[in-house]
Amino acid sequence: MSPGPDDMRGRFRPLASAALLALALPPFRVLPLPFVALIPLAVALGSLELAPGSGRKAALLGLTFGIWFWAIQLSWVPTVVGPRFPWAFPGYLAQVGILAGLAALMAWSTHVLHRARGLPIALAFALAWLAMEWVKAHFPFGLSFPWLGLGISLTSWPEFLGIAEWTGESGVSLWLASVNGLGAASVLALSRGTRRIGFSRSWVALALLALAFAAIPAAIGLGRARTLDLRPGPRIAVVGTNVPRGLRLHPARASAEGLAQALGHLGSLRPGEVDLVILPEATVAVPLDGDSGAPFRTSLGESARRLESFFLVGALGVPRGVRSGTAGSLASPGASLLTNSAFLMDPSGGIVSRTDKVRMTPGMEWGGFASGDPGRTHSTGRHSVGALICYESLFGGLAGSLGRSGATVLANLTSDVWFGSGERGPSSAFLRQHPAHLVMRAVEIRTGVARAANGGFSFLLDPIGRTVSEIVPPEGGMTWSAVSLTGRATFFARFGDLLGPTAFMVSLILGGYSFLEARRQSGTQDPGNPSDGSLHQAPPHA
């Protein structure tokens, strides 16, 4: 039997949501798609009645959405990373498969919460979506991947993100998922209204409720952006470099080239003009505090003394307790003894503090570097700087720990040269996606953000998340500005993410209970009428 029109629409809806959400997120960032992109998927899930096989149908809808969405969003892995790393293509397939599997669980949970437990589709969809994002960000075994959560779709309009200082990124994702869910509820009610007169007006009420849900948090964010007390902060210079990828296999040469570019860009600065200079991740690709780092320490010290400024430098480091002469370099067998670190040098040219990367980049740093301790900050006397190295910018919890430790500025030191090139075009997708997460970190912690990148975008953000100054790839360069400060730590910085784990626990408990209940029922059914794990029909909710 050929599929009917409803079946064809149901199969198309996950594809539509995958395409619309891809357009909502960087690098495209089309407004108002964050508020409507997931409506087709939620409608497809809300249209499923509770019946044998419906759970599998819901999971298949989520799987279809997940495969297409993540295949699009991570296309830079096989196209840009693949030619240089043989593991990239199989890693891409595994990554898309895992993330699509999570989307399938999200869709199944939505169906169970809505039909078996009787939750309205908007609430069921929002809870299941947020639970999926929380699991994605807390995978064990170093597989955590909080990449491009739904909330990141609004980072081009940071004034809308104001609720994040209380809820974190989870609150923004929950908000947007709820709006999409209410939009789906309105569409479903309209569809039923064509068949049942009693539903003829309910879709209007649901559409108005969706608009209110979209407008109120946005208005709160806009109001907060206009009333946030901003005070003058440190004058910070960020340096962008473009050390070629291939040179990274020769650490001493890469270090010489990176420092030559960085210090060359600083030539226009006058002594005392800035308080802090930030250089990208692994600008010095050997241990800066080891024997091999001595000539680079000398060069950096001279620049710090000339500019009368603190320097925050991305470099490798010797783990604490290891003699400097026994540590290797980025490409040597001793690399397992190293740390990926940020060193603070004072205006006299001496190293005064070091923090080490806590979250390693999956597949690229596993087993190769020692991990540091979260929450460590650098003090310049008047200000406290929290460093997030590369991939760590994705983790709101790490930024929150720095906020609790008193960080007044977040610094992101990164090397994006492995993952893309240029300002525009397909090869720039990663370069646009990666820094977008820092806008969310700025709002969550209400701090200024300074990003220094090798091969990527370098910029300064204010505590509202707005760009103050920017350097675009691939040329590199230097820009500086005073970074604004706010007062006390935000609610999110003090208490962390409360919504994400709550959504996960609610979904787990209700979904688990439904699964066990279905197993008990299937054991008492007539063998000629088996169940797939679906439960008794609950009253439908819009």
Coordinates of C-alpha atoms in Angstrom, one line a residue:
M1 CA 0.0 0.0 0.0
S2 CA 1.4 3.4 -1.0
P3 CA 1.8 5.9 1.8
G4 CA -1.0 8.5 2.2
P5 CA -0.7 12.2 2.3
D6 CA -0.4 12.3 6.1
D7 CA 2.4 9.7 6.0
M8 CA 4.3 11.7 3.4
R9 CA 3.9 14.9 5.4
G10 CA 5.0 13.1 8.6
R11 CA 8.2 11.9 6.8
F12 CA 8.9 15.4 5.4
R13 CA 8.5 17.3 8.7
P14 CA 11.7 16.1 10.4
L15 CA 13.7 17.1 7.2
A16 CA 12.0 20.5 7.2
S17 CA 13.0 21.1 10.9
A18 CA 16.5 20.0 10.3
A19 CA 16.9 22.5 7.4
L20 CA 15.2 25.3 9.3
L21 CA 17.2 24.8 12.4
A22 CA 20.5 24.7 10.4
L23 CA 19.5 28.1 8.9
A24 CA 18.7 29.4 12.4
L25 CA 22.1 28.6 13.8
P26 CA 25.6 30.0 12.8
P27 CA 26.8 30.6 10.2
F28 CA 23.4 31.6 8.7
R29 CA 21.5 32.9 11.8
V30 CA 18.2 33.7 10.2
L31 CA 15.6 35.4 12.4
P32 CA 12.8 34.4 13.4
L33 CA 13.7 30.8 12.6
P34 CA 14.8 30.0 16.2
F35 CA 11.1 30.4 17.3
V36 CA 9.6 28.3 14.5
A37 CA 12.2 25.9 13.1
L38 CA 11.2 22.9 15.3
I39 CA 7.4 23.3 14.7
P40 CA 7.3 20.7 11.9
L41 CA 9.1 18.1 14.0
A42 CA 6.9 18.8 17.0
V43 CA 3.8 18.6 14.9
A44 CA 4.9 15.2 13.5
L45 CA 5.4 13.9 17.1
G46 CA 2.1 15.4 18.3
S47 CA 0.2 13.8 15.5
L48 CA 1.1 10.3 16.6
E49 CA -1.6 8.5 18.5
L50 CA -0.7 6.0 21.1
A51 CA -0.9 2.6 19.4
P52 CA 1.3 -0.4 18.8
G53 CA 4.3 0.8 16.9
S54 CA 3.9 4.5 17.7
G55 CA 6.9 4.6 19.9
R56 CA 9.1 3.3 17.1
K57 CA 7.6 5.8 14.7
A58 CA 8.4 8.6 17.0
A59 CA 12.0 7.4 17.5
L60 CA 12.3 7.1 13.7
L61 CA 11.1 10.7 13.2
G62 CA 13.7 11.9 15.7
L63 CA 16.4 9.8 14.1
T64 CA 15.7 11.2 10.7
F65 CA 15.8 14.8 12.1
G66 CA 19.1 14.1 14.0
I67 CA 20.9 12.5 11.0
W68 CA 20.1 15.3 8.6
F69 CA 20.6 18.1 11.1
W70 CA 24.0 16.9 12.5
A71 CA 25.2 15.8 9.0
I72 CA 24.7 19.4 7.9
Q73 CA 26.1 21.1 11.0
L74 CA 29.2 19.0 11.3
S75 CA 30.0 18.9 7.6
W76 CA 33.2 20.7 8.3
V77 CA 34.6 17.5 10.0
P78 CA 35.0 15.4 6.8
T79 CA 35.5 18.3 4.4
V80 CA 38.0 20.4 6.3
V81 CA 39.5 18.2 9.0
G82 CA 39.2 15.0 7.0
P83 CA 42.1 15.6 4.5
R84 CA 44.5 16.0 7.4
F85 CA 43.3 13.5 10.0
P86 CA 42.4 10.0 8.8
W87 CA 40.1 9.4 11.8
A88 CA 37.9 12.4 10.8
F89 CA 35.5 10.6 8.4
P90 CA 34.8 7.6 10.6
G91 CA 34.7 9.9 13.6
Y92 CA 32.1 12.1 11.8
L93 CA 29.9 9.1 11.1
A94 CA 30.1 7.9 14.7
Q95 CA 29.4 11.4 16.0
V96 CA 26.4 12.0 13.7
G97 CA 25.1 8.5 14.7
I98 CA 25.4 9.2 18.4
L99 CA 23.8 12.6 18.2
A100 CA 21.0 11.3 16.0
G101 CA 20.4 8.5 18.5
L102 CA 19.9 11.1 21.2
A103 CA 17.4 12.9 18.9
A104 CA 15.6 9.6 18.5
L105 CA 15.4 9.2 22.3
M106 CA 14.2 12.8 22.5
A107 CA 11.4 12.1 20.1
W108 CA 10.4 8.9 21.8
S109 CA 10.4 10.7 25.2
T110 CA 8.2 13.5 23.7
H111 CA 5.7 10.9 22.5
V112 CA 5.6 9.1 25.9
L113 CA 5.4 12.2 28.0
H114 CA 2.6 13.6 25.7
R115 CA 0.5 10.5 25.0
A116 CA 1.2 8.1 27.9
R117 CA 1.7 10.6 30.7
G118 CA -0.8 13.2 29.4
L119 CA 1.5 16.3 29.3
P120 CA 0.7 19.0 26.7
I121 CA 2.8 18.6 23.6
A122 CA 4.5 21.9 24.2
L123 CA 5.7 20.9 27.7
A124 CA 6.5 17.3 26.6
F125 CA 8.6 18.5 23.7
A126 CA 10.4 21.2 25.7
L127 CA 11.3 18.9 28.5
A128 CA 12.5 16.1 26.2
W129 CA 14.5 18.6 24.1
L130 CA 16.3 20.1 27.1
A131 CA 17.0 16.7 28.6
M132 CA 18.6 15.7 25.3
E133 CA 20.8 18.8 25.3
W134 CA 21.8 18.2 28.9
V135 CA 22.8 14.6 28.2
K136 CA 24.8 15.7 25.1
A137 CA 26.7 18.2 27.3
H138 CA 27.4 15.6 30.0
F139 CA 28.4 12.5 28.2
P140 CA 31.0 10.5 30.1
F141 CA 34.4 9.3 28.9
G142 CA 35.3 12.7 27.5
L143 CA 32.5 12.6 24.9
S144 CA 30.7 15.7 26.2
F145 CA 29.6 17.8 23.2
P146 CA 27.5 20.9 24.1
W147 CA 27.9 22.1 20.5
L148 CA 25.2 24.4 19.0
G149 CA 22.5 24.0 21.6
L150 CA 19.2 25.6 20.6
G151 CA 19.9 28.8 22.6
I152 CA 23.0 29.5 20.4
S153 CA 20.6 30.4 17.6
L154 CA 20.0 33.8 19.3
T155 CA 23.6 34.8 19.9
S156 CA 23.6 37.2 17.0
W157 CA 20.9 39.1 19.0
P158 CA 22.5 39.0 22.5
E159 CA 20.0 41.4 24.0
F160 CA 17.4 38.7 23.7
L161 CA 19.5 36.3 25.9
G162 CA 19.0 38.2 29.2
I163 CA 17.4 35.3 31.0
A164 CA 20.6 33.3 30.7
E165 CA 22.2 35.2 33.6
W166 CA 19.6 33.4 35.8
T167 CA 19.0 30.1 33.9
G168 CA 22.1 29.6 31.8
E169 CA 22.0 28.4 28.3
S170 CA 19.5 25.7 29.4
G171 CA 16.8 28.3 30.1
V172 CA 17.2 29.9 26.6
S173 CA 16.9 26.4 25.0
L174 CA 13.8 25.6 27.2
W175 CA 12.2 28.9 26.2
L176 CA 12.7 28.4 22.5
A177 CA 11.7 24.7 22.6
S178 CA 8.5 25.8 24.5
V179 CA 7.7 28.4 21.9
N180 CA 8.1 25.9 19.1
G181 CA 6.0 23.4 21.0
L182 CA 3.2 25.9 21.5
G183 CA 3.4 26.7 17.8
A184 CA 3.0 23.0 17.1
A185 CA 0.1 22.8 19.5
S186 CA -1.6 25.6 17.6
V187 CA -1.1 23.8 14.2
L188 CA -2.5 20.6 15.7
A189 CA -5.5 22.4 17.1
L190 CA -6.1 24.1 13.7
S191 CA -5.9 20.7 12.0
R192 CA -8.4 19.2 14.4
G193 CA -10.6 22.2 14.0
T194 CA -11.2 21.4 10.4
R195 CA -12.8 18.2 11.6
R196 CA -14.3 19.2 15.0
I197 CA -16.0 22.5 15.6
G198 CA -15.0 22.5 19.2
F199 CA -11.4 23.1 18.3
S200 CA -12.1 26.0 15.9
R201 CA -10.9 28.7 18.2
S202 CA -8.4 27.0 20.5
W203 CA -5.7 27.2 17.8
V204 CA -5.9 31.0 18.0
A205 CA -5.5 31.0 21.8
L206 CA -2.5 28.7 21.5
A207 CA -0.9 30.9 18.8
L208 CA -1.3 34.0 21.0
L209 CA 0.2 32.1 23.9
A210 CA 3.2 31.1 21.7
L211 CA 3.6 34.8 20.7
A212 CA 3.5 35.8 24.4
F213 CA 6.0 33.1 25.3
A214 CA 8.3 34.4 22.6
A215 CA 7.9 38.0 23.5
I216 CA 8.1 38.1 27.3
P217 CA 11.6 36.6 27.8
A218 CA 12.9 38.7 24.9
A219 CA 11.5 41.8 26.5
I220 CA 13.1 40.9 29.8
G221 CA 16.4 40.5 28.0
L222 CA 16.1 43.8 26.2
G223 CA 15.1 45.6 29.4
R224 CA 18.0 44.1 31.3
A225 CA 20.5 45.1 28.5
R226 CA 19.3 48.7 28.8
T227 CA 19.5 48.8 32.6
L228 CA 22.7 46.7 33.2
D229 CA 25.2 48.8 35.2
L230 CA 28.4 48.7 33.2
R231 CA 31.6 50.1 34.6
P232 CA 34.9 50.8 32.9
G233 CA 37.3 47.8 33.0
P234 CA 40.7 46.9 31.9
R235 CA 42.1 47.9 28.5
I236 CA 42.7 44.6 26.7
A237 CA 44.4 43.9 23.4
V238 CA 43.7 40.6 21.6
V239 CA 46.0 39.3 18.9
G240 CA 45.0 37.1 16.0
T241 CA 47.6 35.0 14.2
N242 CA 47.6 32.6 11.3
V243 CA 50.3 30.0 11.8
P244 CA 49.9 27.4 9.1
R245 CA 48.6 24.0 10.2
G246 CA 51.5 22.0 8.8
L247 CA 54.0 24.1 10.8
R248 CA 52.5 22.7 14.0
L249 CA 54.4 19.5 13.4
H250 CA 57.6 21.5 14.0
P251 CA 57.0 23.0 17.5
A252 CA 60.1 25.3 17.6
R253 CA 59.4 26.7 14.2
A254 CA 55.7 27.1 14.9
S255 CA 56.6 29.0 18.2
A256 CA 59.0 31.3 16.4
E257 CA 56.4 32.0 13.6
G258 CA 53.6 32.5 16.1
L259 CA 55.6 34.9 18.3
A260 CA 56.9 36.8 15.2
Q261 CA 53.3 37.4 14.0
A262 CA 51.9 38.3 17.4
L263 CA 54.7 40.6 18.5
G264 CA 54.7 42.2 15.0
H265 CA 51.0 43.0 15.4
L266 CA 51.8 44.7 18.7
G267 CA 54.2 47.1 17.2
S268 CA 51.7 49.9 17.0
L269 CA 50.9 49.9 20.8
R270 CA 52.5 52.5 23.0
P271 CA 53.9 51.7 26.5
G272 CA 51.1 51.7 29.1
E273 CA 48.3 51.9 26.4
V274 CA 46.8 48.6 27.4
D275 CA 46.6 46.7 30.7
L276 CA 46.6 43.2 29.3
V277 CA 47.6 41.5 26.0
I278 CA 46.2 38.1 25.1
L279 CA 47.8 35.8 22.6
P280 CA 46.2 32.7 21.1
E281 CA 46.3 29.0 22.2
A282 CA 49.6 27.3 21.8
T283 CA 51.3 30.4 20.4
V284 CA 54.4 28.8 22.0
A285 CA 54.1 25.2 21.0
V286 CA 56.7 24.0 23.5
P287 CA 56.6 24.2 27.4
L288 CA 57.0 27.9 28.1
D289 CA 58.1 27.1 31.7
G290 CA 60.5 24.4 30.4
D291 CA 64.1 24.5 29.1
S292 CA 63.0 24.6 25.5
G293 CA 60.8 27.6 26.2
A294 CA 63.6 29.9 27.5
P295 CA 64.2 31.9 24.3
F296 CA 60.5 32.5 23.9
R297 CA 60.1 33.6 27.6
T298 CA 62.9 36.1 26.9
S299 CA 61.2 37.5 23.9
L300 CA 57.8 37.7 25.6
G301 CA 59.4 39.3 28.7
E302 CA 61.0 42.0 26.6
S303 CA 57.6 42.8 25.0
A304 CA 55.9 42.9 28.4
R305 CA 58.4 45.3 29.7
R306 CA 58.3 47.5 26.6
L307 CA 54.5 47.8 26.7
E308 CA 54.3 47.9 30.5
S309 CA 51.5 45.4 30.3
F310 CA 50.5 41.9 31.5
F311 CA 50.6 39.2 28.9
L312 CA 48.3 36.1 28.8
V313 CA 50.0 33.7 26.5
G314 CA 48.8 30.3 25.2
A315 CA 51.6 27.8 25.4
L316 CA 52.3 24.3 26.5
G317 CA 53.4 23.7 30.1
V318 CA 55.3 21.3 32.3
P319 CA 52.9 19.5 34.7
R320 CA 53.3 20.4 38.3
G321 CA 55.9 18.2 40.0
V322 CA 57.6 17.3 36.7
R323 CA 61.2 18.5 36.0
S324 CA 61.2 20.9 33.1
G325 CA 64.0 19.1 31.3
T326 CA 61.9 15.9 31.1
A327 CA 58.9 17.4 29.3
G328 CA 58.6 17.1 25.6
S329 CA 56.9 19.2 22.9
L330 CA 53.7 19.1 21.0
A331 CA 55.0 16.6 18.5
S332 CA 57.3 14.5 20.7
P333 CA 56.7 11.2 22.5
G334 CA 56.8 13.2 25.8
A335 CA 53.7 15.2 24.8
S336 CA 51.7 13.0 27.3
L337 CA 53.5 14.9 30.0
L338 CA 52.4 18.3 28.9
T339 CA 49.6 20.7 29.7
N340 CA 47.7 23.0 27.3
S341 CA 48.0 26.2 29.3
A342 CA 47.5 29.9 29.7
F343 CA 50.5 31.7 31.3
L344 CA 50.3 35.2 32.8
M345 CA 53.4 37.3 32.6
D346 CA 53.6 40.6 34.6
P347 CA 55.0 43.9 33.2
S348 CA 58.4 42.9 34.5
G349 CA 58.5 39.9 32.2
G350 CA 58.2 37.1 34.7
I351 CA 55.6 34.3 34.8
V352 CA 53.3 34.9 37.7
S353 CA 50.6 32.3 37.2
R354 CA 49.4 29.4 35.0
T355 CA 46.1 27.7 34.4
D356 CA 45.7 24.4 32.5
K357 CA 43.0 23.2 30.1
V358 CA 40.4 21.1 31.9
R359 CA 38.2 19.9 29.0
M360 CA 40.1 18.2 26.2
T361 CA 39.0 18.3 22.6
P362 CA 37.5 14.9 21.7
G363 CA 39.7 12.9 19.3
M364 CA 42.5 15.4 19.2
E365 CA 43.8 15.8 22.8
W366 CA 42.7 12.5 24.5
G367 CA 45.6 11.0 26.3
G368 CA 48.0 13.6 25.1
F369 CA 47.7 16.2 27.8
A370 CA 47.3 16.4 31.6
S371 CA 44.1 18.1 32.8
G372 CA 44.0 21.1 35.0
D373 CA 41.7 22.2 37.8
P374 CA 38.5 24.2 37.1
G375 CA 38.0 27.6 38.7
R376 CA 41.6 28.8 38.7
T377 CA 42.0 32.5 37.7
H378 CA 44.8 34.9 36.9
S379 CA 45.1 38.2 38.9
T380 CA 46.5 41.3 37.4
G381 CA 46.2 43.1 40.7
R382 CA 43.1 45.1 39.9
H383 CA 41.3 42.5 37.9
S384 CA 40.8 38.7 37.8
V385 CA 40.9 36.9 34.4
G386 CA 39.4 33.5 33.8
A387 CA 40.9 31.6 30.9
L388 CA 38.9 29.2 28.7
I389 CA 41.1 27.4 26.3
C390 CA 39.6 26.5 22.9
Y391 CA 36.8 23.9 23.3
E392 CA 36.2 25.0 26.9
S393 CA 34.2 27.9 25.6
L394 CA 31.3 25.5 25.1
F395 CA 30.9 24.7 28.8
G396 CA 28.8 27.1 30.8
G397 CA 29.7 25.2 33.9
L398 CA 33.4 26.0 33.5
A399 CA 32.7 29.7 32.9
G400 CA 30.4 29.6 36.0
S401 CA 33.2 28.2 38.1
L402 CA 35.5 31.0 37.0
G403 CA 32.7 33.5 37.9
R404 CA 32.4 32.0 41.3
S405 CA 36.2 32.4 41.7
G406 CA 35.8 36.1 41.1
A407 CA 36.7 36.4 37.4
T408 CA 35.8 39.8 36.1
V409 CA 36.9 39.0 32.5
L410 CA 36.8 35.8 30.5
A411 CA 39.6 35.2 28.1
N412 CA 39.3 32.6 25.4
L413 CA 42.6 31.4 23.8
T414 CA 42.0 29.2 20.8
S415 CA 43.5 27.8 17.6
D416 CA 40.9 27.3 15.0
V417 CA 43.3 26.9 12.1
W418 CA 42.7 23.1 12.0
F419 CA 39.0 23.5 11.3
G420 CA 38.5 26.1 8.6
S421 CA 39.8 29.1 6.7
G422 CA 38.5 32.5 5.6
E423 CA 35.7 34.7 6.7
R424 CA 33.0 33.3 4.3
G425 CA 32.1 30.2 2.4
P426 CA 31.7 26.5 3.4
S427 CA 35.1 26.4 5.0
S428 CA 34.2 29.1 7.5
A429 CA 31.2 27.2 9.1
F430 CA 33.3 26.0 12.1
L431 CA 34.9 29.4 12.4
R432 CA 31.4 31.0 12.9
Q433 CA 30.0 28.3 15.0
H434 CA 32.8 28.0 17.6
P435 CA 32.9 31.6 18.9
A436 CA 29.1 32.0 19.0
H437 CA 29.2 30.1 22.3
L438 CA 31.2 32.9 23.9
V439 CA 28.3 35.3 23.5
M440 CA 26.2 33.0 25.7
R441 CA 29.1 32.8 28.3
A442 CA 29.3 36.6 28.4
V443 CA 25.6 36.8 29.3
E444 CA 25.6 33.9 31.7
I445 CA 28.4 35.4 33.8
R446 CA 27.9 39.1 32.8
T447 CA 31.5 39.6 32.1
G448 CA 33.5 41.0 29.2
V449 CA 35.0 38.4 26.9
A450 CA 38.3 38.6 25.0
R451 CA 39.1 36.0 22.4
A452 CA 42.5 35.6 20.8
A453 CA 42.5 33.0 17.9
N454 CA 45.0 31.5 15.6
G455 CA 43.2 31.2 12.2
G456 CA 39.8 32.2 13.6
F457 CA 37.9 35.3 14.7
S458 CA 39.4 37.4 17.5
F459 CA 37.2 39.9 19.3
L460 CA 36.1 41.7 22.4
L461 CA 32.6 41.4 23.8
D462 CA 30.9 43.5 26.5
P463 CA 28.8 41.8 29.3
I464 CA 25.7 42.1 27.2
G465 CA 27.4 39.9 24.6
R466 CA 27.7 42.6 22.0
T467 CA 30.9 42.8 19.8
V468 CA 33.1 45.7 20.8
S469 CA 35.9 45.1 18.3
E470 CA 36.8 42.2 16.0
I471 CA 39.6 40.7 13.8
V472 CA 38.4 38.5 11.0
P473 CA 40.4 35.6 9.5
P474 CA 42.6 34.8 7.8
E475 CA 44.9 37.8 8.0
G476 CA 45.1 38.2 11.8
G477 CA 46.1 41.4 13.5
M478 CA 45.5 43.2 16.8
T479 CA 42.6 45.1 18.3
W480 CA 42.1 46.6 21.7
S481 CA 39.5 48.3 23.8
A482 CA 38.4 48.9 27.3
V483 CA 36.2 45.9 28.5
S484 CA 33.2 46.8 30.6
L485 CA 32.6 45.2 34.0
T486 CA 29.5 44.5 36.1
G487 CA 29.0 44.0 39.8
R488 CA 28.4 40.8 41.7
A489 CA 28.3 37.3 40.3
T490 CA 25.1 36.3 38.5
F491 CA 22.6 33.7 39.8
F492 CA 23.9 31.3 37.2
A493 CA 27.5 31.8 38.2
R494 CA 26.6 31.1 41.9
F495 CA 24.3 28.1 41.4
G496 CA 25.0 26.7 38.0
D497 CA 22.5 25.0 35.7
L498 CA 19.4 23.9 37.5
L499 CA 17.0 23.4 34.6
G500 CA 19.0 20.9 32.6
P501 CA 19.4 18.2 35.2
T502 CA 15.8 18.8 36.3
A503 CA 14.5 18.2 32.8
F504 CA 16.6 15.1 32.5
M505 CA 15.4 13.6 35.8
V506 CA 11.7 14.4 35.0
S507 CA 12.0 12.8 31.5
L508 CA 14.0 9.8 32.9
I509 CA 11.5 9.1 35.7
L510 CA 8.3 9.5 33.7
G511 CA 9.8 7.8 30.6
G512 CA 11.2 5.0 32.7
Y513 CA 7.9 4.5 34.5
S514 CA 6.1 4.4 31.2
F515 CA 8.5 1.8 29.8
L516 CA 8.1 -0.5 32.9
E517 CA 4.4 -0.1 32.8
A518 CA 4.3 -1.0 29.1
R519 CA 6.4 -4.1 29.8
R520 CA 4.0 -5.2 32.5
Q521 CA 1.0 -4.7 30.2
S522 CA 2.7 -6.6 27.3
G523 CA 3.2 -9.6 29.6
T524 CA -0.6 -9.8 30.2
Q525 CA -1.7 -9.2 26.6
D526 CA -3.3 -11.7 24.3
P527 CA -0.3 -13.1 22.3
G528 CA -2.1 -12.4 19.1
N529 CA -2.2 -8.6 19.9
P530 CA 1.4 -7.7 21.0
S531 CA 2.4 -4.2 22.1
D532 CA 5.6 -2.4 21.2
G533 CA 5.8 -0.7 24.6
S534 CA 3.0 1.8 24.1
L535 CA 0.7 2.4 27.0
H536 CA -3.0 2.9 27.3
Q537 CA -4.4 5.9 25.5
A538 CA -4.3 9.1 27.6
P539 CA -6.6 11.9 26.9
P540 CA -5.1 14.1 24.1
H541 CA -3.8 17.5 25.1
A542 CA -2.9 20.4 22.9

